[in-house]
């Protein structure tokens, strides 16, 4: 049984005689998916078919063909997996505010389930759908190990205040997943999904090329997880911040598109035969940092605005608004990696070429944007624009929170005051050089040009 604390009733209503519909959005996978398992439980209780619906929006927060290509390949695998379980998968071109209510009335659906996502656009989508349907509408947190609304009832100040709440609840939620059953009630057979036509419905920038170094989909995600656990986890603590090395898991694109469950990663990482210090360092990022990002976006409506920063940070940044900027760069110069700083340029080019900047570099990268643009608002806009345009894992609570941490001190503390930054933590080229081998990072990126 799915723990009922993972589900919230967004709207009560009169259940129809038809199938249960799971509107899949954030968690785009058949395996280890609490929202799908919850929907199947309801369909079995009512002895009705189970239909999974995905609404392919023509655009999404500046995503390009790079991200849509990765996502659509993953959805093709979902289609296969669900067909094998006698679960109908329907992908509709268009805005979910229209396509989902239309489907509910067409199928005379019994009940609607969707997966949790704290982003503003998702809140708006769900609000519109909620107004236009009259069947019960459930939201299930299939992304976090500890459901966001259970972990904390308010915006957390920092990882320090959040961690004890997560640690206390983790044992109850860090459970093995039930297996998705072959569904005994069939929905009418549908022709296979017209992927060509659906891709033509997209209104996306095709100038940001798809990347080849990482394969999309649930199977590739599982392979990536296994190879990380076997080959890299045992040196994670020591290597993870050394940008010239390849010590990260590269799971974030799979986690962002929900092609892999973070809870699955936790369950497997717990079994891995590696030093405790490495496991803990990894789980701190994967559980505490990641779920803290959902907490920030869920409880702070201004998660991508200056307004969302803590008072001390707004105060200090305001005090330093008119400090002289030694360097000022236009968006194009930043986007092309044409600044005076070779290290920063390499990080920018790594993101543009590979679609995934090294985690340590993202902090330095965003902080320099604060230093080289006219205001914190400009810095936020530029950082979010570039992050969401080029990162495979962009358009994610982790991104908005990571940028707010770097530029606005969210979840961080005040440091010694300095020009432009005030008390916001500063990061310098020299500081990087103490942490990792800068010349070989620059060399590594140059080799990709
Ligand atoms: P690993 O080091 O292998 O970590 C494993 C997982 O832990 C990650 O996939 C992620 O889910 C989680 N994690 C690791 N570091 C963080 C963190 N700092 N905050 C939250 N979760 C974390 N992450 C995104 O998913 N999308 C983004 O758009 C994004 N933008 C960022 C922008 C800035 C300015 C900063 C400072 C951080 C950003 N991050 C973002 C967080 C982090 O850098 C990435 O999650 C990480 O680099 C992804 O690579 P990985 O999966 O190989 O990481
Ligand atoms: N979710 C959808 O329900 N429909 C989409 O068409 C869609 C496109 C999309 C493109 C890029 C991207 O990064 C995310 C996209 N998402 C879409 C949402 C995604 O599944 C995640 O829910 C959020 O981006 C992260 O919270």
Coordinates of C-alpha atoms and ligand atoms in Angstrom, one line a residue:
X1 CA 0.0 0.0 0.0
X2 CA 1.2 3.5 -0.8
X3 CA 1.7 5.5 2.4
X4 CA -1.3 7.9 2.4
X5 CA 1.0 10.7 3.7
X6 CA 2.5 10.8 0.2
X7 CA -0.9 11.9 -1.2
X8 CA -2.9 15.1 -0.9
X9 CA -6.5 15.6 -2.1
X10 CA -6.4 18.7 -4.3
X11 CA -10.2 18.5 -4.9
X12 CA -12.9 16.3 -3.8
X13 CA -15.6 15.4 -6.3
X14 CA -18.0 12.8 -7.6
X15 CA -16.1 9.8 -8.9
X16 CA -17.1 8.8 -12.4
X17 CA -17.6 5.3 -13.7
X18 CA -14.6 5.4 -16.0
X19 CA -10.9 4.6 -15.7
X20 CA -8.5 6.1 -13.2
X21 CA -6.2 8.6 -15.0
X22 CA -2.7 9.4 -13.8
X23 CA -1.5 12.7 -15.3
X24 CA 2.2 12.0 -15.5
X25 CA 4.4 15.1 -15.5
X26 CA 7.5 15.3 -13.2
X27 CA 8.0 11.6 -12.6
X28 CA 8.3 10.2 -16.1
X29 CA 8.8 6.5 -15.3
X30 CA 6.9 3.3 -14.9
X31 CA 9.1 1.8 -12.1
X32 CA 9.4 3.0 -8.6
X33 CA 6.7 5.7 -9.1
X34 CA 4.4 6.3 -6.1
X35 CA 1.9 8.4 -8.1
X36 CA 1.5 5.5 -10.6
X37 CA 1.2 2.9 -7.8
X38 CA -1.4 5.1 -6.0
X39 CA -3.4 5.4 -9.2
X40 CA -3.2 1.6 -9.7
X41 CA -4.4 0.9 -6.2
X42 CA -7.5 3.1 -6.8
X43 CA -8.2 1.5 -10.2
X44 CA -8.0 -2.0 -8.6
X45 CA -10.3 -1.0 -5.8
X46 CA -12.8 0.3 -8.4
X47 CA -12.2 -2.6 -10.8
X48 CA -11.6 -0.1 -13.7
X49 CA -8.8 0.4 -16.3
X50 CA -5.8 2.6 -15.6
X51 CA -4.8 5.3 -18.1
X52 CA -1.6 7.3 -17.9
X53 CA -1.7 10.7 -19.7
X54 CA 1.2 13.0 -20.6
X55 CA 0.5 16.4 -22.0
X56 CA 3.4 17.5 -24.3
X57 CA 3.5 21.3 -23.8
X58 CA 4.8 23.1 -27.0
X59 CA 7.2 25.1 -24.8
X60 CA 8.5 24.9 -21.2
X61 CA 10.5 27.5 -19.3
X62 CA 12.9 28.1 -22.2
X63 CA 13.7 24.4 -22.8
X64 CA 15.2 23.7 -26.2
X65 CA 15.4 20.6 -28.4
X66 CA 18.3 19.5 -26.2
X67 CA 16.0 18.9 -23.2
X68 CA 12.9 17.9 -25.1
X69 CA 14.8 15.3 -27.1
X70 CA 16.1 13.7 -23.9
X71 CA 12.6 13.8 -22.4
X72 CA 10.8 12.3 -25.4
X73 CA 13.2 9.4 -25.7
X74 CA 12.5 8.6 -22.1
X75 CA 8.7 8.8 -22.7
X76 CA 9.1 6.2 -25.5
X77 CA 10.4 3.8 -23.0
X78 CA 7.6 4.6 -20.6
X79 CA 5.2 3.6 -23.5
X80 CA 6.8 0.2 -23.8
X81 CA 6.9 -0.5 -20.0
X82 CA 3.2 0.5 -19.5
X83 CA 2.0 -1.5 -22.5
X84 CA 3.6 -4.6 -21.0
X85 CA 1.5 -4.0 -17.8
X86 CA -1.7 -3.5 -19.8
X87 CA -1.8 0.2 -18.8
X88 CA -2.8 2.6 -21.5
X89 CA -0.4 5.5 -22.1
X90 CA -1.7 8.5 -24.0
X91 CA 0.5 11.5 -25.0
X92 CA -1.3 14.6 -26.1
X93 CA 0.2 17.7 -27.8
X94 CA -0.8 20.9 -26.0
X95 CA -1.2 22.7 -22.8
X96 CA -2.3 20.4 -19.9
X97 CA -4.8 23.1 -18.8
X98 CA -6.8 22.1 -21.9
X99 CA -5.8 18.5 -22.7
X100 CA -6.3 17.0 -19.3
X101 CA -9.8 18.3 -18.6
X102 CA -10.8 17.3 -22.1
X103 CA -9.5 13.8 -21.5
X104 CA -11.3 13.5 -18.1
X105 CA -14.6 14.3 -19.7
X106 CA -14.0 12.2 -22.9
X107 CA -13.1 9.1 -20.9
X108 CA -15.7 9.8 -18.1
X109 CA -12.7 9.3 -15.8
X110 CA -13.4 8.0 -12.3
X111 CA -10.6 10.0 -10.6
X112 CA -7.4 12.0 -11.5
X113 CA -4.0 11.5 -9.9
X114 CA -0.9 13.7 -10.7
X115 CA 2.7 13.9 -9.3
X116 CA 4.0 16.7 -7.1
X117 CA 6.0 19.5 -8.4
X118 CA 6.6 22.8 -6.5
X119 CA 7.3 25.0 -9.6
X120 CA 5.0 27.9 -10.2
X121 CA 4.1 26.8 -13.7
X122 CA 2.9 23.4 -12.3
X123 CA 0.9 25.1 -9.6
X124 CA -0.8 27.1 -12.3
X125 CA -1.5 24.0 -14.5
X126 CA -3.0 22.1 -11.5
X127 CA -5.1 25.1 -10.4
X128 CA -6.7 25.4 -13.9
X129 CA -7.3 21.6 -14.2
X130 CA -8.8 21.6 -10.7
X131 CA -11.3 24.3 -11.7
X132 CA -12.3 22.4 -14.9
X133 CA -12.9 18.9 -13.6
X134 CA -15.5 17.6 -11.1
X135 CA -13.9 14.2 -10.2
X136 CA -11.6 13.7 -7.2
X137 CA -8.1 15.0 -7.9
X138 CA -5.1 13.7 -6.0
X139 CA -1.5 14.9 -5.9
X140 CA 1.2 12.3 -4.9
X141 CA 4.9 13.2 -4.1
X142 CA 6.7 10.7 -6.2
X143 CA 9.9 12.7 -6.3
X144 CA 11.0 13.0 -2.7
X145 CA 11.8 10.2 -0.3
X146 CA 10.1 12.1 2.6
X147 CA 7.1 13.9 1.0
X148 CA 7.7 17.7 0.9
X149 CA 4.6 18.6 3.0
X150 CA 5.6 15.9 5.6
X151 CA 9.3 16.9 5.9
X152 CA 8.4 20.4 7.0
X153 CA 5.4 22.7 7.3
X154 CA 7.5 25.8 6.5
X155 CA 10.4 27.2 4.6
X156 CA 13.6 25.9 6.2
X157 CA 16.4 28.3 7.1
X158 CA 19.2 26.0 6.1
X159 CA 20.3 22.4 5.7
X160 CA 21.2 22.5 9.4
X161 CA 17.6 23.1 10.4
X162 CA 16.2 20.7 7.8
X163 CA 18.4 17.7 8.2
X164 CA 17.1 16.6 11.7
X165 CA 13.5 16.6 10.3
X166 CA 14.5 14.5 7.4
X167 CA 16.7 12.1 9.5
X168 CA 13.8 11.5 11.9
X169 CA 11.3 10.6 9.1
X170 CA 13.6 8.8 6.7
X171 CA 13.3 5.3 8.2
X172 CA 9.5 5.4 7.7
X173 CA 9.7 6.5 4.1
X174 CA 12.9 4.9 2.8
X175 CA 11.0 1.7 2.0
X176 CA 11.2 -0.8 -0.9
X177 CA 8.7 -0.1 -3.7
X178 CA 5.9 -2.5 -4.4
X179 CA 6.0 -3.9 -8.0
X180 CA 3.6 -2.4 -10.5
X181 CA 1.0 -5.1 -11.3
X182 CA -0.1 -6.2 -14.7
X183 CA -3.5 -4.4 -14.8
X184 CA -6.4 -6.8 -15.0
X185 CA -8.9 -4.3 -16.5
X186 CA -8.1 -3.3 -20.1
X187 CA -8.7 0.1 -21.7
X188 CA -9.5 0.1 -25.5
X189 CA -6.4 -0.7 -27.5
X190 CA -5.0 2.5 -29.0
X191 CA -2.7 2.8 -31.9
X192 CA 0.9 3.4 -30.9
X193 CA 1.8 7.0 -30.1
X194 CA 2.4 9.4 -33.1
X195 CA 5.8 10.6 -31.9
X196 CA 6.7 12.2 -35.2
X197 CA 3.6 14.4 -35.2
X198 CA 4.0 15.2 -31.5
X199 CA 7.6 16.4 -32.0
X200 CA 6.4 18.6 -34.8
X201 CA 4.0 20.3 -32.4
X202 CA 6.9 21.7 -30.3
X203 CA 7.8 25.4 -30.5
X204 CA 11.3 25.1 -29.2
X205 CA 14.7 26.5 -30.1
X206 CA 16.6 23.9 -32.1
X207 CA 19.9 25.7 -32.1
X208 CA 21.0 24.2 -28.8
X209 CA 22.1 20.7 -29.9
X210 CA 21.2 17.5 -28.2
X211 CA 24.1 15.8 -26.4
X212 CA 25.4 12.3 -27.1
X213 CA 27.5 11.5 -24.0
X214 CA 24.4 10.5 -21.9
X215 CA 21.6 8.2 -23.0
X216 CA 18.1 9.1 -21.9
X217 CA 15.5 6.7 -20.4
X218 CA 14.9 4.4 -17.4
X219 CA 17.2 1.6 -18.6
X220 CA 20.1 4.0 -19.2
X221 CA 19.4 5.6 -15.9
X222 CA 19.7 2.3 -14.1
X223 CA 23.0 1.5 -15.9
X224 CA 24.3 5.0 -14.9
X225 CA 23.3 4.3 -11.3
X226 CA 25.0 0.9 -11.2
X227 CA 28.2 2.1 -12.8
X228 CA 28.4 5.1 -10.4
X229 CA 27.8 2.8 -7.3
X230 CA 30.5 0.3 -8.5
X231 CA 33.1 2.7 -9.8
X232 CA 32.8 6.2 -8.3
X233 CA 30.8 6.3 -5.0
X234 CA 33.8 5.0 -3.0
X235 CA 35.8 8.1 -3.8
X236 CA 32.9 10.6 -3.9
X237 CA 33.8 12.6 -0.8
X238 CA 37.4 13.2 -2.0
X239 CA 36.7 13.7 -5.7
X240 CA 33.3 15.4 -6.0
X241 CA 34.5 19.0 -5.7
X242 CA 37.5 18.5 -8.1
X243 CA 36.1 19.9 -11.3
X244 CA 39.0 18.5 -13.5
X245 CA 38.0 15.0 -12.4
X246 CA 34.8 13.1 -13.3
X247 CA 33.6 12.3 -9.8
X248 CA 29.9 13.1 -10.0
X249 CA 27.1 10.5 -10.7
X250 CA 25.6 12.3 -13.7
X251 CA 22.2 11.2 -12.4
X252 CA 20.7 14.7 -12.3
X253 CA 19.2 14.6 -15.9
X254 CA 17.5 11.3 -15.0
X255 CA 16.3 12.7 -11.7
X256 CA 15.1 15.9 -13.2
X257 CA 12.9 14.2 -15.8
X258 CA 11.9 11.6 -13.3
X259 CA 13.3 8.7 -15.4
X260 CA 15.0 7.5 -12.1
X261 CA 13.6 7.6 -8.6
X262 CA 15.8 9.3 -6.0
X263 CA 14.4 6.7 -3.5
X264 CA 15.7 3.9 -5.7
X265 CA 19.2 5.6 -5.7
X266 CA 19.0 5.8 -1.9
X267 CA 18.0 2.2 -1.5
X268 CA 20.9 1.0 -3.8
X269 CA 23.5 3.4 -2.3
X270 CA 22.7 2.1 1.2
X271 CA 23.6 -1.5 0.0
X272 CA 26.8 -0.4 -1.8
X273 CA 30.0 -1.7 -0.2
X274 CA 31.8 1.7 0.1
X275 CA 33.2 3.7 3.0
X276 CA 30.5 5.3 5.2
X277 CA 32.0 8.8 4.7
X278 CA 31.5 8.6 0.9
X279 CA 27.9 7.2 1.2
X280 CA 27.0 9.9 3.7
X281 CA 28.5 12.7 1.5
X282 CA 26.5 11.5 -1.4
X283 CA 23.2 11.0 0.5
X284 CA 23.6 14.4 2.0
X285 CA 23.4 15.9 -1.5
X286 CA 20.8 13.5 -2.9
X287 CA 18.4 13.6 0.1
X288 CA 19.0 16.7 2.2
X289 CA 20.1 19.2 -0.5
X290 CA 17.7 18.0 -3.1
X291 CA 14.7 17.9 -0.8
X292 CA 15.7 21.3 0.7
X293 CA 15.3 22.7 -2.9
X294 CA 11.8 21.4 -3.1
X295 CA 11.1 22.9 0.3
X296 CA 12.4 26.3 -0.8
X297 CA 10.3 26.3 -4.1
X298 CA 7.2 24.9 -2.3
X299 CA 7.1 27.5 0.5
X300 CA 8.7 30.5 -1.1
X301 CA 6.6 31.9 -3.9
X302 CA 9.6 34.1 -5.0
X303 CA 12.0 31.3 -5.4
X304 CA 13.4 32.8 -8.6
X305 CA 13.2 36.5 -7.5
X306 CA 15.3 38.8 -5.4
X307 CA 12.3 39.1 -3.1
X308 CA 12.7 35.5 -2.1
X309 CA 16.2 36.1 -0.5
X310 CA 16.5 36.2 3.3
X311 CA 16.2 39.7 4.8
X312 CA 19.9 39.9 5.8
X313 CA 20.8 39.2 2.2
X314 CA 18.4 41.7 0.6
X315 CA 19.7 44.3 3.1
X316 CA 23.4 43.7 2.3
X317 CA 22.9 43.5 -1.4
X318 CA 20.9 46.7 -1.3
X319 CA 23.6 48.5 0.6
X320 CA 26.1 47.5 -2.1
X321 CA 24.0 48.2 -5.2
X322 CA 26.0 51.2 -6.3
X323 CA 29.5 49.7 -5.7
X324 CA 31.8 50.0 -8.8
X325 CA 31.8 46.9 -11.0
X326 CA 35.4 46.3 -12.2
X327 CA 34.0 44.2 -15.0
X328 CA 30.5 44.3 -16.6
X329 CA 29.4 41.8 -19.3
X330 CA 26.5 41.7 -21.7
X331 CA 24.4 38.5 -21.9
X332 CA 26.0 37.5 -25.2
X333 CA 29.6 37.9 -23.9
X334 CA 28.7 35.6 -20.9
X335 CA 26.8 33.2 -23.1
X336 CA 29.8 32.8 -25.4
X337 CA 32.2 32.5 -22.5
X338 CA 34.0 35.6 -23.6
X339 CA 35.1 37.1 -20.2
X340 CA 38.6 37.9 -18.9
X341 CA 38.3 34.8 -16.6
X342 CA 39.5 31.6 -18.4
X343 CA 38.1 29.4 -15.6
X344 CA 34.6 31.0 -15.8
X345 CA 34.6 30.7 -19.6
X346 CA 35.5 27.0 -19.3
X347 CA 32.5 26.4 -17.0
X348 CA 30.2 28.3 -19.3
X349 CA 31.5 26.3 -22.3
X350 CA 31.2 23.0 -20.5
X351 CA 27.5 23.8 -19.9
X352 CA 26.9 25.0 -23.5
X353 CA 28.7 22.0 -25.1
X354 CA 27.9 19.1 -22.7
X355 CA 24.6 20.3 -21.2
X356 CA 26.0 19.7 -17.7
X357 CA 28.4 22.0 -15.8
X358 CA 30.4 20.4 -12.9
X359 CA 28.6 20.9 -9.6
X360 CA 31.4 22.8 -7.9
X361 CA 31.8 25.2 -10.9
X362 CA 28.1 26.1 -10.8
X363 CA 28.6 28.0 -7.5
X364 CA 31.6 29.9 -8.8
X365 CA 29.8 30.5 -12.2
X366 CA 26.7 32.0 -10.6
X367 CA 28.6 34.2 -8.1
X368 CA 30.8 35.7 -10.9
X369 CA 27.5 36.6 -12.7
X370 CA 26.6 38.6 -9.6
X371 CA 30.0 40.4 -9.7
X372 CA 29.9 41.2 -13.5
X373 CA 26.3 42.4 -14.0
X374 CA 24.7 45.7 -13.0
X375 CA 22.4 44.4 -10.2
X376 CA 21.4 41.3 -8.3
X377 CA 18.2 41.2 -10.4
X378 CA 20.2 41.2 -13.6
X379 CA 22.4 38.5 -12.2
X380 CA 19.4 36.3 -11.3
X381 CA 17.8 36.8 -14.7
X382 CA 21.1 35.9 -16.6
X383 CA 21.9 32.9 -14.4
X384 CA 18.4 31.4 -14.7
X385 CA 18.2 32.1 -18.4
X386 CA 21.6 30.4 -19.2
X387 CA 21.1 27.6 -16.7
X388 CA 17.6 26.7 -18.0
X389 CA 18.7 27.1 -21.7
X390 CA 21.7 24.8 -21.6
X391 CA 21.6 22.5 -18.6
X392 CA 20.0 19.1 -19.2
X393 CA 18.9 19.2 -15.6
X394 CA 17.7 22.8 -15.7
X395 CA 14.2 24.2 -15.1
X396 CA 14.3 22.4 -11.7
X397 CA 13.9 23.4 -8.1
X398 CA 17.6 22.5 -7.6
X399 CA 18.5 25.1 -10.1
X400 CA 16.4 27.9 -8.8
X401 CA 17.6 27.1 -5.3
X402 CA 21.2 26.7 -6.3
X403 CA 21.2 30.1 -8.0
X404 CA 19.4 31.7 -5.0
X405 CA 22.1 30.2 -2.7
X406 CA 24.9 31.6 -4.9
X407 CA 23.5 35.1 -5.5
X408 CA 21.1 35.6 -2.6
X409 CA 22.6 33.6 0.3
X410 CA 19.5 31.3 0.6
X411 CA 20.3 28.5 3.0
X412 CA 23.7 30.1 3.6
X413 CA 25.0 32.5 6.3
X414 CA 26.5 36.0 6.3
X415 CA 30.3 36.3 5.6
X416 CA 32.8 39.1 5.9
X417 CA 31.5 42.1 3.9
X418 CA 33.1 43.1 0.6
X419 CA 32.2 45.2 -2.5
X420 CA 29.1 44.2 -4.5
X421 CA 28.6 41.0 -2.5
X422 CA 28.2 42.6 0.9
X423 CA 28.0 39.6 3.3
X424 CA 27.1 37.1 0.5
X425 CA 29.7 34.3 0.4
X426 CA 32.4 35.2 -2.1
X427 CA 34.3 32.7 -4.2
X428 CA 37.6 33.5 -6.0
X429 CA 39.7 32.1 -8.7
X430 CA 42.4 31.5 -6.1
X431 CA 39.9 29.7 -3.9
X432 CA 39.2 27.3 -6.8
X433 CA 42.9 26.8 -7.4
X434 CA 43.2 25.6 -3.8
X435 CA 40.4 23.2 -4.3
X436 CA 41.2 21.6 -7.6
X437 CA 43.6 21.6 -10.6
X438 CA 42.3 24.7 -12.6
X439 CA 44.6 24.3 -15.6
X440 CA 43.6 20.7 -16.2
X441 CA 39.9 21.6 -15.9
X442 CA 40.4 24.4 -18.5
X443 CA 42.3 21.8 -20.7
X444 CA 39.6 19.3 -20.3
X445 CA 36.9 21.7 -21.6
X446 CA 39.1 23.0 -24.4
X447 CA 39.4 19.4 -25.6
X448 CA 35.6 19.4 -26.2
X449 CA 35.6 22.5 -28.3
Ligands
LIG1 P1 26.1 14.4 -7.8 O1 27.2 15.2 -7.1 O2 26.3 13.1 -8.3 O3 24.8 14.5 -6.8 C1 23.8 13.5 -6.9 C2 22.4 14.2 -6.8 O4 22.3 14.9 -5.6 C3 22.2 15.2 -7.9 O5 21.7 14.6 -9.1 C4 21.1 16.1 -7.2 O6 19.8 15.5 -7.3 C5 21.6 16.1 -5.8 N1 22.4 17.3 -5.6 C6 23.8 17.4 -5.6 N2 24.2 18.6 -5.3 C7 23.0 19.3 -5.1 C8 22.8 20.7 -4.7 N3 23.8 21.6 -4.6 N4 21.5 21.1 -4.6 C9 20.5 20.2 -4.7 N5 20.6 18.9 -5.1 C10 21.9 18.5 -5.2 N6 20.8 20.8 -10.0 C11 19.8 20.4 -10.9 O7 19.3 19.3 -10.8 N7 19.4 21.3 -11.9 C12 19.9 22.5 -12.0 O8 19.5 23.3 -12.9 C13 20.9 23.0 -11.1 N8 21.4 24.2 -11.2 C14 22.3 24.7 -10.2 C15 22.8 26.0 -10.3 C16 23.7 26.5 -9.3 C17 24.2 27.9 -9.4 C18 24.1 25.6 -8.3 C19 25.1 26.1 -7.2 C20 23.7 24.3 -8.2 C21 22.8 23.8 -9.2 N9 22.3 22.5 -9.1 C22 21.3 22.1 -10.1 C23 22.7 21.5 -8.1 C24 23.9 20.6 -8.4 O9 24.9 21.4 -8.9 C25 23.5 19.5 -9.4 O10 22.3 18.9 -8.9 C26 24.6 18.5 -9.6 O11 25.8 19.1 -10.1 C27 24.1 17.5 -10.6 O12 25.1 16.6 -11.1 P2 25.2 15.1 -10.5 O13 23.8 14.4 -10.5 O14 26.3 14.4 -11.3 O15 25.6 15.4 -9.0
LIG2 N1 6.3 18.4 -18.0 C1 5.1 18.1 -18.7 O1 4.1 17.7 -18.0 N2 4.9 18.3 -20.0 C2 5.9 18.8 -20.8 O2 5.8 19.0 -22.0 C3 7.2 19.1 -20.2 C4 8.3 19.6 -20.9 C5 9.5 19.8 -20.3 C6 10.7 20.2 -21.0 C7 11.9 20.4 -20.3 C8 11.9 20.2 -19.0 O3 13.1 20.4 -18.3 C9 10.8 19.8 -18.2 C10 9.6 19.6 -18.9 N3 8.5 19.2 -18.1 C11 7.3 18.9 -18.8 C12 8.5 19.2 -16.6 C13 9.4 18.2 -16.0 O4 8.9 17.0 -16.2 C14 9.6 18.6 -14.5 O5 8.4 18.3 -13.9 C15 10.0 20.0 -14.1 O6 10.7 20.6 -15.0 C16 10.9 19.9 -12.8 O7 10.2 20.1 -11.7

